[in-house]
Structure formats: C-alpha cells, structure tokens
CSV table of C-alpha atoms in Angstrom, one decimal:
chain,number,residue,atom,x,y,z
G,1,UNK,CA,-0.2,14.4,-13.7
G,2,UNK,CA,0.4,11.5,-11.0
G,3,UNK,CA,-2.7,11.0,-9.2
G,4,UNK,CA,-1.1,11.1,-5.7
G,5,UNK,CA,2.1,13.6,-5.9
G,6,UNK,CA,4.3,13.6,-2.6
G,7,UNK,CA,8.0,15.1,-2.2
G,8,UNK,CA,10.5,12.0,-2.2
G,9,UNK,CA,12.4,13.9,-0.1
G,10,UNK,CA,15.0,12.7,2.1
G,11,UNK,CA,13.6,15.4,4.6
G,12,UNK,CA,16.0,15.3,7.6
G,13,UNK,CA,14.8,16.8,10.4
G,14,UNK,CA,16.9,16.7,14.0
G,15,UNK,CA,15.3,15.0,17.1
G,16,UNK,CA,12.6,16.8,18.6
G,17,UNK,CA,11.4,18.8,15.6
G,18,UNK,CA,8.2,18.5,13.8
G,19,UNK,CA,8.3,16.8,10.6
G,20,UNK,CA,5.9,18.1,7.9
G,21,UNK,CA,4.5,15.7,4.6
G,22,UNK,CA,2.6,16.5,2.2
G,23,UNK,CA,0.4,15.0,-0.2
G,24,UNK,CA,-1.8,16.1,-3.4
G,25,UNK,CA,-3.8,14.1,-4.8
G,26,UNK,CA,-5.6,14.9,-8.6
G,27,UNK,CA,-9.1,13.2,-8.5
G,28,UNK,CA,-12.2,15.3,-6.5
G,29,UNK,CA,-14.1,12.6,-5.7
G,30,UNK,CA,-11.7,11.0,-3.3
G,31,UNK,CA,-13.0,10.6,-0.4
G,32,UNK,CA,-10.7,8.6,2.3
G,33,UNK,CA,-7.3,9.2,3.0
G,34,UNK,CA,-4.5,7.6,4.9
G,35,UNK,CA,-0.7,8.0,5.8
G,36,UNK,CA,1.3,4.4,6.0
G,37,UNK,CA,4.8,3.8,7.0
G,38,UNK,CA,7.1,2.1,6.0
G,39,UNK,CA,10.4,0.8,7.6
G,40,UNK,CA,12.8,-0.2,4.4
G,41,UNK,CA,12.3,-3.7,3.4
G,42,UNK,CA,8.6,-3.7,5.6
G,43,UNK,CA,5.5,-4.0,4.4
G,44,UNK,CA,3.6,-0.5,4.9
G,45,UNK,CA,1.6,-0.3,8.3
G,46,UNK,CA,-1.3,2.1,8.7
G,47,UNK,CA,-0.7,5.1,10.8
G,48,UNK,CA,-3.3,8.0,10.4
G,49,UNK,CA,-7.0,7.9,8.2
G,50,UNK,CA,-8.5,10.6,7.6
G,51,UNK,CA,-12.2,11.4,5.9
G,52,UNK,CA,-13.6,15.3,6.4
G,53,UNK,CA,-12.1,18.7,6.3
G,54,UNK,CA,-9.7,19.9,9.4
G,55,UNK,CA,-7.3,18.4,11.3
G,56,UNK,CA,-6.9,15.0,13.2
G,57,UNK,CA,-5.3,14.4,16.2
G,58,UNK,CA,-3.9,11.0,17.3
G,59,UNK,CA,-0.2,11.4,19.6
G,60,UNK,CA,2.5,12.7,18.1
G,61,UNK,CA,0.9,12.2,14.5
G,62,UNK,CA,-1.9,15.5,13.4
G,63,UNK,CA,-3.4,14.7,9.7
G,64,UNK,CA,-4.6,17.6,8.0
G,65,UNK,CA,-6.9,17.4,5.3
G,66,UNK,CA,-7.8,19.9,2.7
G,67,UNK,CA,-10.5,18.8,0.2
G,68,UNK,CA,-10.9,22.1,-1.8
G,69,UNK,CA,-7.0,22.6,-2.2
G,70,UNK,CA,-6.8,18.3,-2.8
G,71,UNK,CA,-3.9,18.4,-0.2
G,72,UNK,CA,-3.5,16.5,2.9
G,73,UNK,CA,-0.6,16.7,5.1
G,74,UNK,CA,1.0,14.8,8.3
G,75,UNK,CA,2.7,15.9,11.2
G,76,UNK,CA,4.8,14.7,13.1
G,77,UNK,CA,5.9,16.2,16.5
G,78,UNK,CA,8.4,15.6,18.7
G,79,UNK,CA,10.3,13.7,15.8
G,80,UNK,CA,12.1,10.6,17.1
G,81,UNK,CA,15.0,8.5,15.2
G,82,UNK,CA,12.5,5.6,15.4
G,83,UNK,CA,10.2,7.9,13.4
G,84,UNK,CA,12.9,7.2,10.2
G,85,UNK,CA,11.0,5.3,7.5
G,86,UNK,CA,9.1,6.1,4.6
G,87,UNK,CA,5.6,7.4,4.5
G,88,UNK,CA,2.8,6.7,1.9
G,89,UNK,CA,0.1,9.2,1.6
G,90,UNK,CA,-2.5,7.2,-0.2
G,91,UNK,CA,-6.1,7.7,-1.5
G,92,UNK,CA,-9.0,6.1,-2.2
G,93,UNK,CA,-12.5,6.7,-4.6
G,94,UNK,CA,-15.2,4.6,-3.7
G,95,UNK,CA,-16.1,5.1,-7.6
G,96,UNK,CA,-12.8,4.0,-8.8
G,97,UNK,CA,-12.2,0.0,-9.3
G,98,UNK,CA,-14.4,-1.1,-6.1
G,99,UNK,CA,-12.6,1.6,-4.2
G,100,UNK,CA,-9.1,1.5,-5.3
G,101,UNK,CA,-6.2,2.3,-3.1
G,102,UNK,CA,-3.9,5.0,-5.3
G,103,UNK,CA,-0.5,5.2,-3.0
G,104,UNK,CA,2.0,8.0,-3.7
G,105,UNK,CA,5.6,7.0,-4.2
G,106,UNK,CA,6.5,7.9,-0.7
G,107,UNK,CA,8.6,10.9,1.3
G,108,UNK,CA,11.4,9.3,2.9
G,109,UNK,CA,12.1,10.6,6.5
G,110,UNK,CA,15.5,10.7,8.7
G,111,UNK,CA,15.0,11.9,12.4
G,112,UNK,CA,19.0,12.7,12.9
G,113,UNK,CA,19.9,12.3,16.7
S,1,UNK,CA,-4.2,-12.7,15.8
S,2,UNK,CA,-5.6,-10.6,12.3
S,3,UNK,CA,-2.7,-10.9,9.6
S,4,UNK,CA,-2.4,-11.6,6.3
S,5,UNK,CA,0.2,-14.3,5.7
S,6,UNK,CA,2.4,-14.6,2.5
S,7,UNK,CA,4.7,-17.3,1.7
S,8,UNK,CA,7.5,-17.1,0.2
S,9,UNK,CA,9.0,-14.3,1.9
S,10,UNK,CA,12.1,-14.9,-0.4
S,11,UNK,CA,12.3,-16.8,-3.5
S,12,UNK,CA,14.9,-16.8,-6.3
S,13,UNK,CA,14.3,-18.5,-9.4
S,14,UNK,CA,15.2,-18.7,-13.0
S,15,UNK,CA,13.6,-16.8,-16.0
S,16,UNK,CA,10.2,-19.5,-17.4
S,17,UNK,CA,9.7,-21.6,-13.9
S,18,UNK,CA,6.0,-21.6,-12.9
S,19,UNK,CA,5.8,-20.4,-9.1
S,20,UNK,CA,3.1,-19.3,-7.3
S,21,UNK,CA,3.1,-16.7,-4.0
S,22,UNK,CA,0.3,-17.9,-1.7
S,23,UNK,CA,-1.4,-14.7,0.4
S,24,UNK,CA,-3.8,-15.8,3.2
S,25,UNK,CA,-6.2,-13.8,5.5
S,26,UNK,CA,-8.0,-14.8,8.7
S,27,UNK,CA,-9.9,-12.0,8.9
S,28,UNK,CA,-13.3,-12.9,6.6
S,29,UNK,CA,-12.2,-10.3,4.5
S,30,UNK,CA,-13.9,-9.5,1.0
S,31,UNK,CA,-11.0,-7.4,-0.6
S,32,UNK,CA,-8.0,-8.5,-1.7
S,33,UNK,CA,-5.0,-6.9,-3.7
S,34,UNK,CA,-1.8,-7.6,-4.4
S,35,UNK,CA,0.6,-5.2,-5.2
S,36,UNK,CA,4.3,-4.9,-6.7
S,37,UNK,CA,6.5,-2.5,-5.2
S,38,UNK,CA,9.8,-1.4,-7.3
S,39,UNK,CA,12.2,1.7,-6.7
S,40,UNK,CA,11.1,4.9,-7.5
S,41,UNK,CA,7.8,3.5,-9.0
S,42,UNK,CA,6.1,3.0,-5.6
S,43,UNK,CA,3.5,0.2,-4.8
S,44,UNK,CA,1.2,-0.3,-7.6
S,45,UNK,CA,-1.7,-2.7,-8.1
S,46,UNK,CA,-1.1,-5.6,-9.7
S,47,UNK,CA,-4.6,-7.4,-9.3
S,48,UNK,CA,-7.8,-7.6,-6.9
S,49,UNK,CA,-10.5,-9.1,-5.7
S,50,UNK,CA,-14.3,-8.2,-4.8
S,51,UNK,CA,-15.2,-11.5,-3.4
S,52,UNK,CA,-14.8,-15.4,-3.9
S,53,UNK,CA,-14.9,-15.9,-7.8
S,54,UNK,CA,-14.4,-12.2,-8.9
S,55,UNK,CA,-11.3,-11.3,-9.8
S,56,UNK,CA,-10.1,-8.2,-12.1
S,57,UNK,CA,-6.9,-6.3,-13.7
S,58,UNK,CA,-4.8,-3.4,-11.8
S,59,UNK,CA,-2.1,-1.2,-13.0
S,60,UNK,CA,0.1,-4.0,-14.2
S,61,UNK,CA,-1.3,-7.0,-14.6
S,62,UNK,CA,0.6,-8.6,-17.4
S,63,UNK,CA,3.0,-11.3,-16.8
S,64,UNK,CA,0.5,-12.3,-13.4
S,65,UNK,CA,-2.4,-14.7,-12.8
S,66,UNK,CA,-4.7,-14.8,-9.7
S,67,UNK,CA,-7.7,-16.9,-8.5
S,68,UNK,CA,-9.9,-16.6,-5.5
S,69,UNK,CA,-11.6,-20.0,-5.1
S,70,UNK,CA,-11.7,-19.3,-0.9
S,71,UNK,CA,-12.7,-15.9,0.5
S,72,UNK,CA,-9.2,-16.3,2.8
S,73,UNK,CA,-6.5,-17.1,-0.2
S,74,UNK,CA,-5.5,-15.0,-3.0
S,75,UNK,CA,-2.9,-16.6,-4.7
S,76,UNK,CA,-0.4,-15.1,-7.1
S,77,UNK,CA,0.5,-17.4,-10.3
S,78,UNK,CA,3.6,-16.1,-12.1
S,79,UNK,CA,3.9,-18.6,-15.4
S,80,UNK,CA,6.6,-17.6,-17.2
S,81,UNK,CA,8.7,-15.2,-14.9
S,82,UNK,CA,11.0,-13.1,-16.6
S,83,UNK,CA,13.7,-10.5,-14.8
S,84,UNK,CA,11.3,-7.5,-14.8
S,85,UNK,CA,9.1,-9.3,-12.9
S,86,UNK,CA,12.1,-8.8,-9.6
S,87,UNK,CA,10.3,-7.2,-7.1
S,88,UNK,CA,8.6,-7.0,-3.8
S,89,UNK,CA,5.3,-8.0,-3.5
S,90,UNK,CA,2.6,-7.4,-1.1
S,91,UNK,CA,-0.8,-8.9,-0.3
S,92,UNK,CA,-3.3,-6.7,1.2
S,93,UNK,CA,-7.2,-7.2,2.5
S,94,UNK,CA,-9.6,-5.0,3.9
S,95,UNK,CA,-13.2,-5.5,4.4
S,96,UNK,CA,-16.0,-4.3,2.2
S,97,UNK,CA,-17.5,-2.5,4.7
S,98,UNK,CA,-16.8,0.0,7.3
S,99,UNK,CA,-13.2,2.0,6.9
S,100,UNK,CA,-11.9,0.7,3.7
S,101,UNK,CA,-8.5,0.1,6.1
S,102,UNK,CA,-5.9,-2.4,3.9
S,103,UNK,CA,-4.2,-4.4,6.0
S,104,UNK,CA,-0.5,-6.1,4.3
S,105,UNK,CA,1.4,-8.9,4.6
S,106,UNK,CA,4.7,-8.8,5.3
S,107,UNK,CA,5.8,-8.7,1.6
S,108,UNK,CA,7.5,-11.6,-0.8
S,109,UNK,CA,11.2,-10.5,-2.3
S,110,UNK,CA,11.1,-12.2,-5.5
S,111,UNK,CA,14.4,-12.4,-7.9
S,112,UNK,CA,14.2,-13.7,-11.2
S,113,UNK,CA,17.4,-14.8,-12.9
C-alpha cells in the first residue's frame, strides 16, 4: 500500500463548480497535512495545511481532515481555469526521518471554461 | 525576499560528467531536501538535512552525493550521471520549528545523454 494514495485523475470540472480531492494516507501517526499545487513544469507551492479534525476554511480552498478514516480532502469552490494544475496532498510524521514529507503522486485538475 | 534558489534551472550533459546542482536558502533554515520528480512516480526524496554537517539517505539516494558545510547551501553532487538520473529536481527548506511548511525552489530540468 502507497503511503499517500490520491486519484490521478484528470478530474474536469466546468467553471464555477466545486472541485473535490482526496487523499488517504496509510500511517496513524501523521500528524500534519498539506495540499500543494502545482502548475506543469513548476515547482509545487503550498496552498492549504492542515493539523486537527474538521474542516478549514481559507477562500475558495475548504481542507477537510479526517484522522480516524486517514482521509483528507480539498475543496475547491467556484472553480476557475486558473485553478488547472496538479495538486499534492502530502503528509508528514514527526517520528518518521526528522519529520519526513511523504507526497502523493498528484490529482491533475482541468477547470474547462 | 524568502526563496530558495537553485541553479541550473536546465542542464544537459553526457552520461559520466561530474556536475553539481547548487540549492541556496536565505531563510536560516535547518531542513533541507532535495527531491526528484519523474512521471507517474511523483516527487520523492532523494536526500536531507537536519542541520550543518548532518546529512542522511531518502528514497533514492543512489547515484547522488550532498554536503551541508553552510546552514544556507545544500548542494547536489551527481558523479557519474547516467540516463535514469533525467529528471526534475527540487530543493526544498523549512524550518525546524513551528509549521514544518517546505518551501521549493523553482526546480532544475536535468537531461542526461
């Protein structure tokens, strides 16, 4: 089992819409969790972090975190076709390797006009 | 302004020629990484660093040789290159404390011939 598990995708989704991605991640001790993006060719730019149960608000962007189910989602409303990239959901154990960044290989988003 | 800087950006060169990517942070950072990112195998961890003088093995360390004499560089020694070592690359810092936030470079597109 991958360690961080998220849908390659392409997930299309029309302008306006709320795209949905999700992550799963395999080790229980995690504790911190982010969502990067990534514009093709780009290096990945941080977008949402998240650390507790629930939901975080921040714009357009909601992370959702779910430590019992090991799932944590972002969502993205009012979808724009600037909003096309990829995004890494990637986690981190403060008790693996000095606290270890484990990335997911990525769900590639297209916002269609 | 905070950044990590990497140079090259691009660099082609021929399979056995030494080369070295430089990765610099102004930030007074005590993390560093870098990482390889390939098609379908996502961004995985090629080396990091603690602090100044402590160094130690990622995901896919063979083939790669790093040093951190200065708490700002991380260089990336690549001895004897060989074609599966084509990729992009990214440094990454973050500090010790506080968020555990990576921050990246802008990425180095290496091709080995």
């Amino acid at each position: 089992q991958k360690e961080v598990e998220q849908n390659s995708g392409p997930l299309s989704v029309p302008e306006g819409a709320i795209a949905s991605l999700n992550c799963t991640y395999s080790d229980r001790v995690s504790q911190s969790f982010f969502w990067y993006r990534q514009y093709s060719g780009k290096s990945p730019e941080l977008i949402m972090s998240i650390y507790s149960n629930g939901d975080k608000e921040d714009g357009r962007f909601t992370a959702q975190l779910n430590k019992a189910s090991q799932y944590v989602s972002l969502l993205i409303r009012d979808s724009q076709p600037s909003d096309s990239a990829t995004y890494l959901c990637a986690v981190n154990s403060l008790y693996n390797q000095g606290g270890k960044l484990i990335f997911g290989q990525g769900t590639e988003l297209s916002v269609k006009p | 302004e905070a950044q990590v800087t990497q140079n090259p950006r691009y660099l082609i060169t021929v399979t056995g020629k030494k080369l070295t990517v430089t990765c610099s942070q102004n930030m007074n950072h005590e993390y560093m990484s870098w990482y390889r990112q390939d098609p379908g195998l996502g961004l995985r961890q090629i080396y990091y660093s603690m602090n100044v003088e402590v160094t130690d093995k990622g995901d896919v360390p063979e083939g790669y040789k790093v040093s951190r004499k200065e708490k700002r560089n991380f260089p990336l020694i690549l001895e004897s290159p060989s074609p599966n070592q084509t990729s992009l690359y990214f440094c990454a810092s973050r500090s010790s404390s506080g968020a555990n936030v990576l921050t990246f470079g802008a990425g180095s597109r290496l091709t080995v011939l």
